[in-house]
Amino acid sequence: MSLANKFAERMLQLKMSARFYFRVCLVIVLFQIAVVFGYTKYFNPDWNEIYEKFKFGMSMIIPLIKSGELNQAATTLTVNLGALCDELLYAFWRSFVLWLILPMVWIYEMLPSENEDKQIIGGKQFINPSSLNHEMFKQSFIDVFWRLKLKKSLPFGEVYLPVKEEPKQTFAVGKPGVGKTNFINYILRQVIKRRQKGIIHDFKGDYVEKFYDDTRHKLFNPLDERSVHWCLFNDCFSVIDIEAYAWALIPNANSGEPYWNNAARDIFTGVLYYCYYKNKRTNKDIWRTLNLPNGALYAILKQTKGGELGAKHLEDPDGRTAQSIMSNLMTFVKSFQFMQHMDGDFSITKWLTDPKEESLIFITNYANLENTLKPIIALFIQTVGKVLLSQTDDPDRRIFFFLDEFGQLPNMMTIKNMMTASRSKGGSIFIGVQDIGQIDQLYKKDLRMTILNSASNRLVFNCKDGDTAEFFSKDIGEIEYYETVVNNSIGGGSSDRVSIENRKIKERLVKKEDIQSLPDLRAFVGIGHHDIVYSKWKYLKLKKNAPAFIQRPDLNLESISDIQPFTADSTLVPSGQQMQPEAPSIEDFAKINLGDMPSFEDSDLIDITNISTEVEEDEISEGVNNTNQIDNNKKPKKGA
């Protein structure tokens, strides 16, 4: 370091020290004045008498001046002020002990610091919360009201997230019970105060109990009587939407044979095309169509533009392959059975684009049927994301996505686009997981890295899992510094020597063991490019406003069993069908389909909707009869 730099650094230290001690002295003086007046008024028994004499003496001064007796007036003023000052100075000198605070502060400042021998030269380092708030919110020297911005900002413990940093996405990790839910409670409370929109994946029902207000907010759960009545056709406006719905509901398989999900998706896509063309646009219509016998469903898909791929998988309606495909399809569409009553007009598009809308949507699950509801929950979340991404850029728009217990959601095709492209649209995504393994179970490593790299804000709570702690220790970064080392060598006579060495050290700022030993309600917080804060929370105690779940009166959930993960014999896969397709983007949907498919305007659907009713009914009847005939052949004959 050059001499000029050292001098500049020293002058800056002197300036900061002078400012600090001036403030300390000012606080002591103000405190001493308060002590003096408090003592004289409440603890001095002679004060009232002295004060009355003082007022009487002062009242004589004006008449003496008017009568021309100026010397007498000056003497009276001197005597009165002297008596008052004597009494106040007595209390002042007795309270002078307060000035002992100053040398105590000075001694504390002179104590050796842990980092005194460290000269930081690069990398990440720790910063205290107040300094970080000052750094992020005070934009200029004259910005004296910067603290007022904190009241409107989202609290990350002792630090606050600037509004401009909200769309840069936030990722929180920590084992159960360490404070992730408490952290989101603080955020939700502020979002509600700001009257902004958002969706909350509430796996356990905690947020519904504390924040749900049926006069203002909305809830989505096909089993809950408070749920909005949503049908996917309420937000279906083009071919792109149908294809996107199919991919969102039935993503690529995480493992195993990809053919089964691909085939199920093709059939579901064809069913949606058929329902749209025939104006069967309710959840009940979708469920009834999906439950047709395989032969009847094959006949429908074969006649439907866009259903040809699905029909190919059912060419042998009663074969084992077709039955396995339909079994797999049911694991994704079973939730439509409970959505048959949802024939309302709630539209995600209208909710998101309505400037007067200020509600949150709570998306809840039901523990005993969580596998049944997961696909439709993921579809709902991705539909919100898809609608947001279709909007024009607007930095003032704000839509929050609180995806707590992210590992409990299935693979979501659009999460990558939501994390990377929603910033300019005003999307602010908060993801909470228990460990890094939950993401690895759902997504490939490259997609996991995309999700993490897209989240500029990090909160690392206690992680007992060694791999997770190691990952985020490395993710937080390293600190690089020179450490001064003094070496003493003692020899005989005059050969004693002292050598000073500056040793360059590079190490992780937060070690794996530091993360594993964090107390509850404590986390390492990183916001954007800023340094790391060790932040603390107080437990936010909130009363219950609503029950987590209210069962629909027309359901008997005790008699309903959850679906089980699908497994099938790989030998049933037709040859040439083993390849796993990549999920197409919205642009790919348009490129693939818009040239081949008709528009959804009624005037353009005449050719399709006027398919010969007789031919269709004959083929459907033939499929139903064939199915019934097979079923009858399977029944044992009497007397057998």
Coordinates of C-alpha atoms in Angstrom, one line a residue, residues 153-533:
S153 CA -39.4 -2.4 2.7
L154 CA -39.4 -6.2 3.2
P155 CA -37.6 -7.2 6.4
F156 CA -34.8 -9.8 6.3
G157 CA -34.3 -9.9 10.0
E158 CA -32.2 -6.8 10.9
V159 CA -31.7 -5.7 7.3
Y160 CA -34.3 -4.6 4.8
L161 CA -34.6 -5.5 1.1
P162 CA -34.8 -2.4 -1.2
V163 CA -37.8 -2.3 -3.5
K164 CA -35.5 -2.4 -6.6
E165 CA -34.0 -5.7 -5.3
E166 CA -37.3 -7.5 -4.9
P167 CA -37.6 -8.8 -8.5
K168 CA -34.1 -10.3 -8.3
Q169 CA -35.6 -13.4 -6.6
T170 CA -34.8 -14.8 -3.1
F171 CA -33.7 -18.3 -2.0
A172 CA -33.9 -19.5 1.6
V173 CA -32.6 -22.8 2.9
G174 CA -32.7 -24.4 6.3
K175 CA -33.8 -27.5 8.1
P176 CA -37.4 -27.6 9.6
G177 CA -38.0 -25.4 12.6
V178 CA -35.1 -22.9 12.2
G179 CA -37.1 -19.9 11.1
K180 CA -37.9 -20.0 7.4
T181 CA -41.7 -19.8 8.1
N182 CA -41.1 -17.0 10.6
F183 CA -39.1 -15.1 7.9
I184 CA -41.9 -15.4 5.4
N185 CA -44.5 -14.3 8.0
Y186 CA -42.7 -11.0 8.3
I187 CA -42.6 -10.6 4.5
L188 CA -46.3 -11.5 4.1
R189 CA -47.3 -9.0 6.8
Q190 CA -45.5 -6.3 4.9
V191 CA -46.9 -7.3 1.5
I192 CA -50.5 -7.3 2.9
K193 CA -49.8 -3.8 4.3
R194 CA -48.7 -2.7 0.9
R195 CA -51.8 -4.2 -0.6
Q196 CA -50.0 -6.1 -3.3
K197 CA -50.8 -9.3 -5.2
G198 CA -49.2 -12.6 -4.6
I199 CA -49.6 -16.4 -4.5
I200 CA -48.5 -18.5 -1.5
H201 CA -47.9 -22.3 -1.7
D202 CA -49.0 -23.2 1.8
F203 CA -48.2 -26.8 2.2
K204 CA -48.9 -27.0 5.9
G205 CA -51.7 -24.4 6.2
D206 CA -49.7 -22.1 8.5
Y207 CA -50.1 -19.0 6.3
V208 CA -53.9 -19.5 5.8
E209 CA -54.4 -19.6 9.6
K210 CA -52.5 -16.4 10.2
F211 CA -53.2 -14.2 7.1
Y212 CA -56.2 -15.5 5.2
D213 CA -59.1 -13.0 5.1
D214 CA -62.1 -14.3 3.2
T215 CA -63.3 -10.7 2.6
R216 CA -60.2 -9.9 0.7
H217 CA -58.0 -12.9 -0.2
K218 CA -58.6 -16.0 -2.3
L219 CA -57.8 -19.7 -1.8
F220 CA -57.3 -22.5 -4.3
N221 CA -57.8 -26.1 -3.1
P222 CA -60.4 -28.4 -4.9
L223 CA -61.2 -30.0 -1.5
D224 CA -61.8 -26.8 0.4
E225 CA -65.2 -25.2 0.3
R226 CA -63.6 -21.7 0.2
S227 CA -61.8 -22.4 -3.0
V228 CA -62.2 -20.2 -6.1
H229 CA -64.0 -22.0 -8.9
W230 CA -61.3 -22.2 -11.6
C231 CA -61.3 -24.1 -14.8
L232 CA -58.2 -24.1 -17.0
F233 CA -60.4 -23.1 -20.0
N234 CA -61.1 -19.8 -18.2
D235 CA -57.5 -18.8 -19.1
C236 CA -57.2 -20.6 -22.4
F237 CA -57.0 -18.3 -25.4
S238 CA -54.8 -20.0 -28.0
V239 CA -53.2 -23.2 -29.1
I240 CA -50.2 -22.2 -27.1
D241 CA -52.2 -22.3 -23.9
I242 CA -53.5 -25.9 -24.5
E243 CA -50.0 -27.2 -25.2
A244 CA -48.6 -25.3 -22.2
Y245 CA -51.3 -26.7 -19.9
A246 CA -50.4 -30.2 -21.0
W247 CA -46.7 -29.7 -20.3
A248 CA -47.4 -28.0 -17.0
L249 CA -49.6 -30.8 -15.8
I250 CA -47.6 -33.7 -17.1
P251 CA -43.8 -32.8 -17.2
N252 CA -41.0 -34.9 -18.4
A253 CA -40.3 -37.9 -16.1
N254 CA -37.7 -37.3 -13.4
S255 CA -36.4 -40.8 -13.8
G256 CA -37.4 -44.1 -15.4
E257 CA -39.0 -44.6 -18.8
P258 CA -40.0 -41.3 -20.4
Y259 CA -42.5 -42.8 -22.8
W260 CA -45.3 -43.1 -20.2
N261 CA -45.4 -39.4 -19.4
N262 CA -45.0 -38.5 -23.1
A263 CA -47.9 -40.7 -24.1
A264 CA -50.1 -39.5 -21.2
R265 CA -49.4 -35.9 -22.3
D266 CA -50.3 -36.6 -25.9
I267 CA -53.7 -38.0 -24.8
F268 CA -54.4 -35.2 -22.4
T269 CA -53.6 -32.6 -25.1
G270 CA -56.0 -34.3 -27.5
V271 CA -58.7 -34.4 -24.8
L272 CA -58.3 -30.6 -24.3
Y273 CA -58.5 -29.9 -28.0
Y274 CA -61.7 -32.1 -28.3
C275 CA -63.3 -30.3 -25.3
Y276 CA -62.5 -26.9 -26.7
Y277 CA -63.7 -27.6 -30.2
K278 CA -67.0 -29.2 -28.9
N279 CA -67.5 -26.3 -26.4
K280 CA -67.3 -28.8 -23.5
R281 CA -65.3 -26.3 -21.5
T282 CA -65.8 -27.3 -17.9
N283 CA -63.9 -29.4 -15.5
K284 CA -66.8 -31.9 -15.5
D285 CA -66.5 -32.2 -19.3
I286 CA -62.7 -32.8 -19.0
W287 CA -63.2 -35.5 -16.4
R288 CA -66.0 -37.3 -18.2
T289 CA -64.0 -37.4 -21.4
L290 CA -60.9 -38.7 -19.7
N291 CA -63.1 -41.5 -18.2
L292 CA -64.5 -42.8 -21.4
P293 CA -63.5 -46.3 -22.3
N294 CA -60.3 -46.5 -24.2
G295 CA -62.1 -47.5 -27.5
A296 CA -64.4 -44.5 -27.3
L297 CA -61.5 -42.2 -26.4
Y298 CA -59.5 -43.5 -29.3
A299 CA -62.4 -42.7 -31.7
I300 CA -62.7 -39.2 -30.3
L301 CA -59.0 -38.4 -30.5
K302 CA -58.7 -39.8 -34.1
Q303 CA -61.4 -37.4 -35.3
T304 CA -60.0 -34.4 -33.4
K305 CA -57.4 -32.0 -34.9
G306 CA -54.5 -32.1 -32.5
G307 CA -55.5 -35.4 -31.0
E308 CA -53.8 -37.6 -33.6
L309 CA -50.7 -38.3 -31.5
G310 CA -52.8 -39.3 -28.5
A311 CA -54.9 -41.6 -30.7
K312 CA -51.8 -43.5 -31.8
H313 CA -51.2 -44.6 -28.2
L314 CA -54.7 -46.1 -28.0
E315 CA -54.8 -48.0 -31.4
D316 CA -55.0 -51.2 -29.3
P317 CA -57.4 -49.9 -26.7
D318 CA -57.4 -53.0 -24.7
G319 CA -53.7 -53.8 -24.9
R320 CA -51.5 -53.7 -21.8
T321 CA -49.6 -50.7 -23.2
A322 CA -52.8 -48.6 -23.6
Q323 CA -54.0 -49.6 -20.1
S324 CA -50.6 -48.6 -18.6
I325 CA -50.7 -45.3 -20.3
M326 CA -54.2 -44.5 -19.0
S327 CA -53.1 -45.6 -15.5
N328 CA -50.2 -43.2 -15.6
L329 CA -52.5 -40.4 -17.0
M330 CA -54.8 -40.8 -14.1
T331 CA -52.1 -40.0 -11.6
F332 CA -51.9 -36.6 -13.1
V333 CA -55.6 -35.8 -13.8
K334 CA -57.2 -37.4 -10.8
S335 CA -57.7 -34.0 -9.3
F336 CA -60.3 -33.1 -12.0
Q337 CA -62.6 -35.6 -10.2
F338 CA -62.8 -33.2 -7.3
M339 CA -63.0 -30.1 -9.6
Q340 CA -66.2 -31.1 -11.3
H341 CA -68.1 -28.6 -9.2
M342 CA -65.7 -25.8 -10.2
D343 CA -67.7 -24.2 -13.0
G344 CA -67.2 -20.6 -12.0
D345 CA -65.7 -17.8 -13.9
F346 CA -62.6 -17.1 -11.9
S347 CA -59.8 -16.2 -14.3
I348 CA -56.1 -16.0 -13.3
T349 CA -55.6 -13.6 -16.2
K350 CA -58.3 -11.2 -15.0
W351 CA -57.0 -11.4 -11.4
L352 CA -53.4 -10.6 -12.4
T353 CA -54.2 -7.8 -14.9
D354 CA -56.9 -6.1 -12.8
P355 CA -55.2 -2.9 -11.4
K356 CA -57.9 -2.8 -8.6
E357 CA -57.1 -6.3 -7.4
E358 CA -55.1 -6.4 -4.1
S359 CA -55.6 -10.0 -3.0
L360 CA -53.3 -12.9 -2.2
I361 CA -54.1 -16.4 -3.4
F362 CA -53.4 -19.1 -0.9
I363 CA -52.7 -22.5 -2.6
T364 CA -53.1 -25.3 -0.1
N365 CA -52.8 -29.0 -0.1
Y366 CA -54.4 -31.8 1.9
A367 CA -52.0 -34.3 3.6
N368 CA -54.0 -37.5 2.9
L369 CA -54.4 -36.6 -0.8
E370 CA -51.2 -34.6 -1.5
N371 CA -50.1 -36.7 -4.5
T372 CA -53.5 -36.3 -6.0
L373 CA -53.5 -32.5 -5.7
K374 CA -49.8 -31.8 -6.5
P375 CA -50.2 -31.8 -10.3
I376 CA -53.1 -29.3 -10.3
I377 CA -51.4 -27.1 -7.8
A378 CA -48.3 -27.0 -10.0
L379 CA -50.5 -26.2 -13.0
F380 CA -52.2 -23.3 -11.1
I381 CA -48.8 -21.8 -10.1
Q382 CA -47.4 -22.2 -13.6
T383 CA -50.5 -20.6 -15.1
V384 CA -49.9 -17.6 -13.0
G385 CA -46.3 -17.5 -14.1
K386 CA -47.3 -18.0 -17.8
V387 CA -49.8 -15.1 -17.6
L388 CA -47.2 -12.8 -15.9
L389 CA -44.6 -13.6 -18.5
S390 CA -47.0 -12.7 -21.3
Q391 CA -47.4 -9.1 -19.9
T392 CA -45.5 -6.1 -21.0
D393 CA -42.4 -5.0 -19.1
D394 CA -43.3 -2.9 -16.1
P395 CA -40.8 -2.3 -13.2
D396 CA -43.6 -0.9 -11.0
R397 CA -45.7 -4.0 -11.3
R398 CA -45.3 -6.5 -8.4
I399 CA -46.5 -10.1 -8.2
F400 CA -45.1 -12.2 -5.4
F401 CA -44.6 -16.0 -5.6
F402 CA -44.0 -17.5 -2.1
L403 CA -43.0 -21.1 -2.9
D404 CA -42.3 -22.3 0.6
E405 CA -41.6 -26.1 0.9
F406 CA -40.5 -26.0 -2.7
G407 CA -39.5 -29.6 -2.5
Q408 CA -43.1 -30.6 -2.0
L409 CA -44.1 -29.3 -5.4
P410 CA -43.6 -31.5 -8.5
N411 CA -41.3 -30.7 -11.4
M412 CA -42.5 -27.4 -12.8
M413 CA -41.6 -26.8 -16.5
T414 CA -41.8 -23.0 -16.3
I415 CA -39.8 -22.4 -13.1
K416 CA -36.7 -21.6 -15.2
N417 CA -38.5 -19.0 -17.2
M418 CA -40.2 -17.6 -14.1
M419 CA -36.8 -17.2 -12.3
T420 CA -35.0 -15.7 -15.3
A421 CA -37.6 -13.7 -17.2
S422 CA -40.1 -12.5 -14.6
R423 CA -37.9 -9.7 -13.3
S424 CA -38.8 -7.2 -16.0
K425 CA -42.4 -8.1 -15.5
G426 CA -42.4 -7.4 -11.8
G427 CA -42.3 -10.9 -10.6
S428 CA -40.7 -11.5 -7.1
I429 CA -40.1 -15.1 -6.3
F430 CA -39.3 -16.5 -2.8
I431 CA -38.2 -20.1 -2.7
G432 CA -37.8 -22.1 0.5
V433 CA -36.2 -25.5 0.8
Q434 CA -34.9 -27.8 3.6
D435 CA -31.8 -28.9 1.7
I436 CA -30.2 -28.9 -1.7
G437 CA -31.2 -32.6 -2.2
Q438 CA -34.9 -31.6 -2.5
I439 CA -34.1 -29.7 -5.7
D440 CA -31.9 -32.4 -7.1
Q441 CA -34.7 -34.9 -6.8
L442 CA -36.9 -32.7 -9.1
Y443 CA -34.5 -31.0 -11.5
K444 CA -31.3 -31.8 -13.3
K445 CA -28.0 -30.2 -12.1
D446 CA -27.9 -27.6 -14.8
L447 CA -31.5 -26.4 -14.1
R448 CA -30.8 -26.4 -10.3
M449 CA -27.8 -24.1 -10.9
T450 CA -30.0 -21.9 -13.1
I451 CA -32.6 -21.6 -10.3
L452 CA -29.9 -20.7 -7.7
N453 CA -28.0 -18.3 -10.0
S454 CA -31.2 -16.5 -10.8
A455 CA -31.8 -15.8 -7.0
S456 CA -29.6 -12.8 -6.1
N457 CA -30.8 -12.8 -2.5
R458 CA -29.8 -15.7 -0.2
L459 CA -30.8 -16.6 3.3
V460 CA -28.9 -19.6 4.8
F461 CA -30.4 -20.9 8.1
N462 CA -29.1 -23.9 10.0
C463 CA -28.5 -26.8 7.6
K464 CA -27.6 -30.1 9.3
D465 CA -27.1 -31.9 6.0
G466 CA -23.4 -31.9 5.3
D467 CA -23.7 -31.6 1.5
T468 CA -26.1 -28.6 1.8
A469 CA -23.9 -26.8 4.4
E470 CA -20.8 -27.4 2.2
F471 CA -22.6 -26.2 -0.9
F472 CA -23.7 -22.9 0.7
S473 CA -20.4 -22.4 2.5
K474 CA -18.8 -22.4 -1.0
D475 CA -21.6 -20.4 -2.5
I476 CA -21.2 -17.5 0.1
G477 CA -17.6 -17.1 -1.1
E478 CA -14.1 -16.5 0.2
I479 CA -12.4 -13.6 1.9
E480 CA -8.8 -12.7 1.0
Y481 CA -6.6 -10.7 3.4
Y482 CA -3.1 -10.0 4.7
E483 CA -2.5 -11.1 8.3
T484 CA 0.3 -9.5 10.3
V485 CA 2.4 -12.1 12.0
V486 CA 5.0 -11.1 14.6
N487 CA 7.9 -13.6 15.0
N488 CA 10.1 -13.3 18.1
S489 CA 13.4 -15.1 18.1
I490 CA 15.5 -15.2 21.3
G491 CA 19.2 -15.9 21.2
G492 CA 22.2 -15.4 23.4
G493 CA 23.5 -12.0 24.1
S494 CA 22.2 -9.3 21.7
S495 CA 20.9 -11.7 19.1
D496 CA 17.2 -11.3 20.0
R497 CA 15.2 -10.4 16.9
V498 CA 11.6 -9.4 16.1
S499 CA 10.4 -9.9 12.5
I500 CA 7.0 -8.8 11.1
E501 CA 5.5 -10.7 8.2
N502 CA 2.4 -10.0 6.1
R503 CA 0.9 -13.3 5.2
K504 CA -1.6 -13.5 2.4
I505 CA -4.6 -15.8 3.4
K506 CA -7.6 -16.9 1.3
E507 CA -10.3 -18.8 3.1
R508 CA -14.1 -19.3 3.2
L509 CA -15.9 -16.5 4.9
V510 CA -18.4 -19.0 6.4
K511 CA -17.3 -22.5 7.1
K512 CA -19.5 -25.6 6.8
E513 CA -19.5 -25.9 10.6
D514 CA -20.7 -22.3 11.0
I515 CA -23.8 -23.1 9.0
Q516 CA -24.4 -26.4 10.9
S517 CA -24.2 -24.7 14.3
L518 CA -26.5 -21.7 13.6
P519 CA -29.1 -21.0 16.4
D520 CA -32.7 -20.8 15.5
L521 CA -33.9 -17.5 14.0
R522 CA -30.4 -16.7 12.8
A523 CA -29.2 -16.8 9.2
F524 CA -26.4 -15.6 6.9
V525 CA -28.0 -13.1 4.6
G526 CA -26.7 -11.9 1.2
I527 CA -28.5 -9.3 -0.8
G528 CA -27.3 -8.8 -4.4
H529 CA -23.6 -7.8 -4.6
H530 CA -23.4 -6.6 -1.0
D531 CA -21.4 -8.2 1.7
I532 CA -22.8 -10.8 4.1
V533 CA -24.8 -10.1 7.2

